[in-house]
PDB file of C-alpha atoms in Angstrom:
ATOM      1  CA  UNK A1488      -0.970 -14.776  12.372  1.00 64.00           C
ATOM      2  CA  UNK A1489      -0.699 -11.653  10.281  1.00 74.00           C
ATOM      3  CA  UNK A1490       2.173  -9.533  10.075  1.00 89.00           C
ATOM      4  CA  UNK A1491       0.394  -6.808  10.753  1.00 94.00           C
ATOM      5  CA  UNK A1492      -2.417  -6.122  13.209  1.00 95.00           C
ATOM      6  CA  UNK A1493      -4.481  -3.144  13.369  1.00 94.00           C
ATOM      7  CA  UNK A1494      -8.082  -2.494  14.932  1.00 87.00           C
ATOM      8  CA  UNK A1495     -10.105  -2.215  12.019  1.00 84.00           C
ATOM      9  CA  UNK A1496     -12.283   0.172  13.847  1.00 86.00           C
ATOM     10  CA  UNK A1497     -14.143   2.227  13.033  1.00 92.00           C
ATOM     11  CA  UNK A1498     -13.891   4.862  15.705  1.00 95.00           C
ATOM     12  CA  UNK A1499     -16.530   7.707  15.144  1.00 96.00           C
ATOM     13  CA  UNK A1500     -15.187  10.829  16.585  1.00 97.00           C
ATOM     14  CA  UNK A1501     -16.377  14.282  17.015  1.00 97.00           C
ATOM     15  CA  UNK A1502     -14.563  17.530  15.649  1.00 98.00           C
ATOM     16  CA  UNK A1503     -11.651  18.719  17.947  1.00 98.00           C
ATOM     17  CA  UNK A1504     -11.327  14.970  19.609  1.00 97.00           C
ATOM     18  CA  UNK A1505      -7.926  13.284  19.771  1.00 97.00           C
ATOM     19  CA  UNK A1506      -7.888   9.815  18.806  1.00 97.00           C
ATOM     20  CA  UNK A1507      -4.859   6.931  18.681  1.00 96.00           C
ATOM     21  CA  UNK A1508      -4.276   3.738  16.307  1.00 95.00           C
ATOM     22  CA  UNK A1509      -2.430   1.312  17.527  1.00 95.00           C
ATOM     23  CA  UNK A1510      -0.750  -1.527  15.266  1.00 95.00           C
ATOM     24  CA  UNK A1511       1.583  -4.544  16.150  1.00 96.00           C
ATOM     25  CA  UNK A1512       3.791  -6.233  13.547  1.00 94.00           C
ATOM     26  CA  UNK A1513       5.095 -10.002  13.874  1.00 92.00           C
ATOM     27  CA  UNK A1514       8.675  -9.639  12.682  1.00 87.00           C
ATOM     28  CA  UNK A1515      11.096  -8.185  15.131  1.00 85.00           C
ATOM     29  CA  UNK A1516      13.208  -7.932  11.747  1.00 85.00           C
ATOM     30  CA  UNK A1517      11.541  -5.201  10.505  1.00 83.00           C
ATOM     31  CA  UNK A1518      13.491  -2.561   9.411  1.00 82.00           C
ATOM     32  CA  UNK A1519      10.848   0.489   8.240  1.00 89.00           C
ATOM     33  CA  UNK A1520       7.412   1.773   9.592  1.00 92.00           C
ATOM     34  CA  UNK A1521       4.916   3.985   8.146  1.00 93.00           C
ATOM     35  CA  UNK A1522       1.742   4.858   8.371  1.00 96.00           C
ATOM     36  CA  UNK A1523      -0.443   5.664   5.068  1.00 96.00           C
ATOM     37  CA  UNK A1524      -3.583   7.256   4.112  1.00 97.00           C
ATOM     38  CA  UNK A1525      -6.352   6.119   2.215  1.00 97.00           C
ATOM     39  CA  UNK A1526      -9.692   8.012   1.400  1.00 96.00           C
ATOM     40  CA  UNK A1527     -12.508   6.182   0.294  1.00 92.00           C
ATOM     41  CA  UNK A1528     -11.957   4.322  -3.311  1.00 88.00           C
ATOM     42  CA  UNK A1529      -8.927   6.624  -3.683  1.00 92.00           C
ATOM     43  CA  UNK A1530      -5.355   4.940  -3.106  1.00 94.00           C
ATOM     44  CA  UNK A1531      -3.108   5.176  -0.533  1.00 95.00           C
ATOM     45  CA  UNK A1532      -0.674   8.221   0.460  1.00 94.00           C
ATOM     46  CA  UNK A1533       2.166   8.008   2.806  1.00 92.00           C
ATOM     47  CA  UNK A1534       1.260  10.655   6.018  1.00 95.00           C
ATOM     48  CA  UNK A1535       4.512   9.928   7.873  1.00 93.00           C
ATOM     49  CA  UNK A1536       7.197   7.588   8.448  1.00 90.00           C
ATOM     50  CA  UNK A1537       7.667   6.325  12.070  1.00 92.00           C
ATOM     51  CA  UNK A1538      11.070   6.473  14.402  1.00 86.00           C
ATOM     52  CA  UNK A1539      11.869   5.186  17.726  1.00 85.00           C
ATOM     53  CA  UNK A1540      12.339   8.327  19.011  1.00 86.00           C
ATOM     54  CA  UNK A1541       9.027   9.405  17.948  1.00 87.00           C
ATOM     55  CA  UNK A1542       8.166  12.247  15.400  1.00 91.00           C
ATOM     56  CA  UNK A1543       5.764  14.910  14.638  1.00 94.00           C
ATOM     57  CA  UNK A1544       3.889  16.486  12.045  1.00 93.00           C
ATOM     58  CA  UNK A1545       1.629  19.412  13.090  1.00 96.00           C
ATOM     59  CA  UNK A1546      -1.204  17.554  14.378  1.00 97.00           C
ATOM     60  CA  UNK A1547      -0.184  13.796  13.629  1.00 97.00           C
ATOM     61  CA  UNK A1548       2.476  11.763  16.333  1.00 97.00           C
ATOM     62  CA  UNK A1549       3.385   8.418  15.638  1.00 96.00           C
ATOM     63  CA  UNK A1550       5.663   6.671  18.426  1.00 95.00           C
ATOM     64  CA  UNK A1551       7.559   3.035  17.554  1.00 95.00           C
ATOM     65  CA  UNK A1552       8.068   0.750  20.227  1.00 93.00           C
ATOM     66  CA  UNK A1553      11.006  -1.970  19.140  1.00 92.00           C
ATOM     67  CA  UNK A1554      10.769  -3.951  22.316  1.00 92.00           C
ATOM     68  CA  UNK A1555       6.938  -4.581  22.304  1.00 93.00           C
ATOM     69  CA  UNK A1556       6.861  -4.585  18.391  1.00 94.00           C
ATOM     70  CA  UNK A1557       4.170  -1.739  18.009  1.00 94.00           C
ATOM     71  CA  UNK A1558       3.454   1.118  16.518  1.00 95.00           C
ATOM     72  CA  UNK A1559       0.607   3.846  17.284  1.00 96.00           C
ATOM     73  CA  UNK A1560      -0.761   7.466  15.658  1.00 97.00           C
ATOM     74  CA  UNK A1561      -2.519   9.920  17.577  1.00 97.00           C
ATOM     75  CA  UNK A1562      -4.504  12.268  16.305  1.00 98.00           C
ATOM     76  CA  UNK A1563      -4.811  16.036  18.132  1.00 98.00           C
ATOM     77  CA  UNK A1564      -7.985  18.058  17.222  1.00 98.00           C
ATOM     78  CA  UNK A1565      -9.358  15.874  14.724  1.00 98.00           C
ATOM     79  CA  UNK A1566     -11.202  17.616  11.428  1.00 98.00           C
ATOM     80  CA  UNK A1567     -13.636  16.449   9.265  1.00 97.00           C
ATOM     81  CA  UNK A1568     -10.571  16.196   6.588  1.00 97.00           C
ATOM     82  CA  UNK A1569      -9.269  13.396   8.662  1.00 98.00           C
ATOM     83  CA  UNK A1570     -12.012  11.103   7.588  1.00 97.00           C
ATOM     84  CA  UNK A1571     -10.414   8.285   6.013  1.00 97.00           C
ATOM     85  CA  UNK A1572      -8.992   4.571   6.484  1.00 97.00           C
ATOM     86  CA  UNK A1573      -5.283   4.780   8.304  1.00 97.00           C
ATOM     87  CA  UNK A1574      -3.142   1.752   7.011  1.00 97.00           C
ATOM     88  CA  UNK A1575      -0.136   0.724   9.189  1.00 96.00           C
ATOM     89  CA  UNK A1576       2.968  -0.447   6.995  1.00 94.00           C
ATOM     90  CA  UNK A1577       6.158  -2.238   8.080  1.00 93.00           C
ATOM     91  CA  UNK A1578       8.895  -2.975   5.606  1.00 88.00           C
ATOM     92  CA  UNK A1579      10.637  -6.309   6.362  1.00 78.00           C
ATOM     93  CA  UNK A1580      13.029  -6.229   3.342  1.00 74.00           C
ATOM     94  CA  UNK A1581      13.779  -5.052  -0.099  1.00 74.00           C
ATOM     95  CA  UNK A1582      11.361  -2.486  -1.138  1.00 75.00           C
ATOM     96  CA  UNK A1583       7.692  -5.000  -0.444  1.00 85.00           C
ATOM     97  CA  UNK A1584       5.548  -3.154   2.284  1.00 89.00           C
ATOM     98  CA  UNK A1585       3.349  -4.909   4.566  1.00 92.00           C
ATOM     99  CA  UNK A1586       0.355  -2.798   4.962  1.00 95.00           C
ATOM    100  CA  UNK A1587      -2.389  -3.835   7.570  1.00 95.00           C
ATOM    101  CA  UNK A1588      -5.984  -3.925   6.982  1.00 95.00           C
ATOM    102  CA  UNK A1589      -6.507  -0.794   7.979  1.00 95.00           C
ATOM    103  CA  UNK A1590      -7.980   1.583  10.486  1.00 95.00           C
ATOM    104  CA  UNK A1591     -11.391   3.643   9.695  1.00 95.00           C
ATOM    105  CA  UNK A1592     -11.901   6.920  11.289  1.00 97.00           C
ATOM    106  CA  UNK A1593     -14.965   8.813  10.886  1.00 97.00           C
ATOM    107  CA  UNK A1594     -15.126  12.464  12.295  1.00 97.00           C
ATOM    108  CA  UNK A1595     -18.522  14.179  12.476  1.00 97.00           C
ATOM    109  CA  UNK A1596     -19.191  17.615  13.316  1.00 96.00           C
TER     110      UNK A1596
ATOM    111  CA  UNK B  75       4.493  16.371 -13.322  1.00 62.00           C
ATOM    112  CA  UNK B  76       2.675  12.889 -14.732  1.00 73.00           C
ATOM    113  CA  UNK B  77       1.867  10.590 -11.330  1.00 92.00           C
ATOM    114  CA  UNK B  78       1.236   7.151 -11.657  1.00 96.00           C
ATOM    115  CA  UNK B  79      -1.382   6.479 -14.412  1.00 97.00           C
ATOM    116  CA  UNK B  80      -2.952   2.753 -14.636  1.00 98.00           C
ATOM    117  CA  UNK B  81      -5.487   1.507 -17.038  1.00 97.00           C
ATOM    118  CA  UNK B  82      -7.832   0.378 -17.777  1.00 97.00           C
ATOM    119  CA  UNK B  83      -9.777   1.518 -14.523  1.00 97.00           C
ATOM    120  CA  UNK B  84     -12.485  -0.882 -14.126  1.00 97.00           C
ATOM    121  CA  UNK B  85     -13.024  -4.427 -15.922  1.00 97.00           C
ATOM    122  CA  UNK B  86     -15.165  -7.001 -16.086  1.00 98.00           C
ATOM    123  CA  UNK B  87     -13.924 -10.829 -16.103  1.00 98.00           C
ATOM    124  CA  UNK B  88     -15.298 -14.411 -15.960  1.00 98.00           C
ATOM    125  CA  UNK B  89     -13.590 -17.222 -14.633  1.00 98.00           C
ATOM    126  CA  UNK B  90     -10.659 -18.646 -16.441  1.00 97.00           C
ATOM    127  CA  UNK B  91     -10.286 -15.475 -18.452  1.00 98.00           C
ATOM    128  CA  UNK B  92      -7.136 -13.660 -18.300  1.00 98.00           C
ATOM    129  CA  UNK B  93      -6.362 -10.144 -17.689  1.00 98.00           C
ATOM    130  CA  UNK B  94      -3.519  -7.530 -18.446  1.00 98.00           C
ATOM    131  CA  UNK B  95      -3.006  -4.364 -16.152  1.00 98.00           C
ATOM    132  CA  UNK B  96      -1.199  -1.330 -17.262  1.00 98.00           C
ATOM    133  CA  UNK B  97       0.981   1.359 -15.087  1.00 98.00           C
ATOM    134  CA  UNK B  98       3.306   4.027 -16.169  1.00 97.00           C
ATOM    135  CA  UNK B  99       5.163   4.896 -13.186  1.00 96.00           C
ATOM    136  CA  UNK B 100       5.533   8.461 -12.344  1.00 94.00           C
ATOM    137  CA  UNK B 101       8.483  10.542 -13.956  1.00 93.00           C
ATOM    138  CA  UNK B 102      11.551   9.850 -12.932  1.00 90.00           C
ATOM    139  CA  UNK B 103      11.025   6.864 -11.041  1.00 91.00           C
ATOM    140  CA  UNK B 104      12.470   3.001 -11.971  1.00 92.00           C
ATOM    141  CA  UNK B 105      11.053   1.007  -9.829  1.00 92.00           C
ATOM    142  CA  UNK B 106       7.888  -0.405 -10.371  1.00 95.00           C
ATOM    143  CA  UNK B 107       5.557  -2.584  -7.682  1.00 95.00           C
ATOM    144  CA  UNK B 108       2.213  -3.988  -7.911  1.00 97.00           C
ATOM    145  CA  UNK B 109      -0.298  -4.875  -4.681  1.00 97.00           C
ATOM    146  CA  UNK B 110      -3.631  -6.274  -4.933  1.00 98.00           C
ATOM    147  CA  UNK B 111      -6.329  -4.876  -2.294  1.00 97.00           C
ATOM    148  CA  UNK B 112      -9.186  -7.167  -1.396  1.00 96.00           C
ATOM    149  CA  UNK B 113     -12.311  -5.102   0.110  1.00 93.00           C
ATOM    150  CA  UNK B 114     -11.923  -4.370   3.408  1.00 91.00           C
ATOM    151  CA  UNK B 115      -8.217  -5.420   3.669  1.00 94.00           C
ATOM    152  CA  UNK B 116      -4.929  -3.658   3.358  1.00 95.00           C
ATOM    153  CA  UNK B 117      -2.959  -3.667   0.069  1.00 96.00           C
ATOM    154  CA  UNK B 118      -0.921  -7.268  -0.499  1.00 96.00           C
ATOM    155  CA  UNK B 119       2.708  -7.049  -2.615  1.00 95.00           C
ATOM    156  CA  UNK B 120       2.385  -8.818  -5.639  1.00 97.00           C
ATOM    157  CA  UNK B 121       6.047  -8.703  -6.672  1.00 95.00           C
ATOM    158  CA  UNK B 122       8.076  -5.386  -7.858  1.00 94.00           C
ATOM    159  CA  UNK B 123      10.317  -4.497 -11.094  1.00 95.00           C
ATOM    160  CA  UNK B 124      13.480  -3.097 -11.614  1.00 92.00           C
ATOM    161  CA  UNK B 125      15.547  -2.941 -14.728  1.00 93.00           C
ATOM    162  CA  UNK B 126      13.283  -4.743 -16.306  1.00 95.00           C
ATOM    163  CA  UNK B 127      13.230  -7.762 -14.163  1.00 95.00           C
ATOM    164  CA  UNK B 128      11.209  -9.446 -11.256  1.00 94.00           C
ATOM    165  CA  UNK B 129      13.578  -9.007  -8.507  1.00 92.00           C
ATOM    166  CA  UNK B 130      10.617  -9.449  -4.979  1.00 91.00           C
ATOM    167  CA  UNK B 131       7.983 -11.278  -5.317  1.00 94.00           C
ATOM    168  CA  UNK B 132       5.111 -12.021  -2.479  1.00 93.00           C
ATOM    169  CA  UNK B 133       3.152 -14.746  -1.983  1.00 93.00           C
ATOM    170  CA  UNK B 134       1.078 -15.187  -4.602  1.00 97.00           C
ATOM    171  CA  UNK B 135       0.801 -18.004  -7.572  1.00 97.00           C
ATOM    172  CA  UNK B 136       2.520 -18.589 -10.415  1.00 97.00           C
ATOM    173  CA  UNK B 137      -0.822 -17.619 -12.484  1.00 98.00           C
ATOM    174  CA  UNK B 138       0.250 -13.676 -11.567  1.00 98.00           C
ATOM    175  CA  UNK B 139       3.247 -12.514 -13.798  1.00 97.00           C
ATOM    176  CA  UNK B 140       4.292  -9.390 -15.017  1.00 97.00           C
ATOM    177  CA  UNK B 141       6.555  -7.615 -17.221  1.00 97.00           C
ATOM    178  CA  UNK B 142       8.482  -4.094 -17.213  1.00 98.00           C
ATOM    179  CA  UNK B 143       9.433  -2.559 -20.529  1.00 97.00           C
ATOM    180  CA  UNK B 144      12.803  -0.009 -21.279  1.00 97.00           C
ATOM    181  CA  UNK B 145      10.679   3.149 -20.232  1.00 96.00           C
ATOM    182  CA  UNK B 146       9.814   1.315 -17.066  1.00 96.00           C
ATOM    183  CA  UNK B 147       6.122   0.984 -17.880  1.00 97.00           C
ATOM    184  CA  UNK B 148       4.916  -2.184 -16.421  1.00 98.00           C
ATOM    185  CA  UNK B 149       2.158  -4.868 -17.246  1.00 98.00           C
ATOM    186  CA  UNK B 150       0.596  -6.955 -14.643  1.00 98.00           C
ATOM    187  CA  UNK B 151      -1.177 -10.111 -16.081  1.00 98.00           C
ATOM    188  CA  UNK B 152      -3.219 -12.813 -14.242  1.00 98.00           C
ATOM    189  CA  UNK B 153      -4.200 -16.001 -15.826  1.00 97.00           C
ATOM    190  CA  UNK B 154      -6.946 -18.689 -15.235  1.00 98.00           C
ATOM    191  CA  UNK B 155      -9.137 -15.940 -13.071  1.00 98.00           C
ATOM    192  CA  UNK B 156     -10.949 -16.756 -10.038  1.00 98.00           C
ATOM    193  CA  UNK B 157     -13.605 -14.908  -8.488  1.00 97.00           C
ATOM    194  CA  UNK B 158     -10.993 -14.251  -5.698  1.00 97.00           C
ATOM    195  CA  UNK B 159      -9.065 -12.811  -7.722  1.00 98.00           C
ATOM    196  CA  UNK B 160     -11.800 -10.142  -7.622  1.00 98.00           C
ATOM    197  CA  UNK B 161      -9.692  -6.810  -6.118  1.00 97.00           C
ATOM    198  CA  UNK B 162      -8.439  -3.484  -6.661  1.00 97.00           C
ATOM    199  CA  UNK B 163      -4.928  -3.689  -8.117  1.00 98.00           C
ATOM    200  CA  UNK B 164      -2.450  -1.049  -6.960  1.00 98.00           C
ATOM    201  CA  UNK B 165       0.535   0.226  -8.726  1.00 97.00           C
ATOM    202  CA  UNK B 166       3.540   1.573  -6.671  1.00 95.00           C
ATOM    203  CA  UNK B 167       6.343   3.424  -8.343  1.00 93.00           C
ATOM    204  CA  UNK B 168       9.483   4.711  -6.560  1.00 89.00           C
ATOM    205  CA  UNK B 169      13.279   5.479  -7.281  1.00 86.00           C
ATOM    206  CA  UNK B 170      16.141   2.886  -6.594  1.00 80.00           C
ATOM    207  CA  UNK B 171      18.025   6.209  -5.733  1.00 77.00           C
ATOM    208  CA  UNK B 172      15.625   6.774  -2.750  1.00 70.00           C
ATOM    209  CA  UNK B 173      16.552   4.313  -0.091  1.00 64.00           C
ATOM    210  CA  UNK B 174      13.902   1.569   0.966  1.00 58.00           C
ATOM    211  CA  UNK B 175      13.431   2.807   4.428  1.00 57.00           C
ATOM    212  CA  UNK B 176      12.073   6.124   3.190  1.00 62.00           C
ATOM    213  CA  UNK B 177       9.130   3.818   2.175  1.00 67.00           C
ATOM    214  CA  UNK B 178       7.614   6.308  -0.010  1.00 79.00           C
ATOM    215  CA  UNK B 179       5.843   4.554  -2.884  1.00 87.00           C
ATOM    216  CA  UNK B 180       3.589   6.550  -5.600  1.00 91.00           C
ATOM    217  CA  UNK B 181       0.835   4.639  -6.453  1.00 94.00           C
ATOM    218  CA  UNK B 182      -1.766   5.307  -9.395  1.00 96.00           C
ATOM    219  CA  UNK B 183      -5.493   5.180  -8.723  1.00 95.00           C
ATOM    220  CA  UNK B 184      -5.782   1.022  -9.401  1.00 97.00           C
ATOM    221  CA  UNK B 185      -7.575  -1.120 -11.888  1.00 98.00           C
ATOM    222  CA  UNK B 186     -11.185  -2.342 -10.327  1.00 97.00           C
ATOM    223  CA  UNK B 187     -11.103  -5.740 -11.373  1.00 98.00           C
ATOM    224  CA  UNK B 188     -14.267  -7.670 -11.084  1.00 98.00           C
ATOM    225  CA  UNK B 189     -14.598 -11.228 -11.643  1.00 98.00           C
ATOM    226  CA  UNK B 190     -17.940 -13.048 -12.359  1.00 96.00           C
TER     227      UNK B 190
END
């Protein structure tokens, strides 16, 4: 079982959609979750770091669910700059992330 | 401000050659980590480096070792080369001052490594 699930996708949206990632982890030890950004053959950015109590950032939420071990993103009015691969990471311990395979998201106009 | 600068970017290998990855971690910043990245997959932790010494490693064989130096450059070398060892490798750099659950790791560009 890997540690970390995501739907690989992709999901093909149109400008101005909303659309969510969801992401379940296996270890109910983990401690930090984040999800990351990664344009094509480029490497991965960190977009936002993920609390119980849920957070915000403009048009980006990401809610953390402890009790059912998962994690989501939504997207609000999606733009073509949103076009990339979203990568769910859990940190179990030290400083090693456990990044999932990754989520594509295509928006066309 | 100097990010994260690997080399070389891409190289070519055949099996049971060995290879030697390069990263300069950004400025200011001790801590260096290094993830492999498969196609189509997420990035996998190799191991990290702190004061000059291996200190997590993930799951991966004993043919991967690496090596920081006093400027906390770091060197990633894998021996005996397989063709699955055919990946993009990633390195991370962050700041033992920053705590781990800010989870915000630098990482360079990668060196495309191909093996044939």
């Amino acid at each position: 079982r890997k540690e970390v699930e995501q739907d690989p996708g992709p999901f093909n949206v149109p400008e101005g959609a909303t659309v969510a990632f969801n992401c379940t982890y296996s270890n109910s030890a983990s401690q930090s979750f984040f999800w990351y950004r990664q344009d094509c053959r480029k490497e991965p950015k960190l977009l936002m770091s993920v609390y119980s109590s849920g957070n915000e950032d403009g048009r980006f939420t990401a809610q953390l669910n402890r009790a059912s071990q998962y994690i989501s993103l939504l997207i609000r009015d999606s733009k073509l700059s949103d076009s990339a691969t979203y990568l769910c990471v859990v940190n179990f311990s030290g400083y090693a992330l456990n990044f999932g395979k990754g989520t594509s998201l295509l928006v066309t106009p | 401000d100097a990010g994260v600068t690997q080399s070389p970017t891409h190289l070519i290998k055949t099996r049971g050659q060995q290879v030697t990855l390069r990263c300069s971690p950004k400025s200011g910043h001790d801590t260096v980590s290094w993830y492999q990245q498969a196609l189509g997959q997420g990035p996998q932790f190799i191991f990290q480096y702190y004061e000059e010494e291996e200190r997590q490693r993930g799951n991966f064989p004993d043919r991967f070792s690496g090596h920081q130096f006093p400027n906390y450059s770091s060197e990633l070398n894998v021996n005996a080369l397989l063709l699955g060892d055919s990946a993009l490798y990633l390195c991370a750099s962050s700041s033992r001052r920053t705590p781990s659950y800010t989870g915000e790791l630098f990482f360079g560009e990668g060196s495309r490594l191909t093996v044939l």
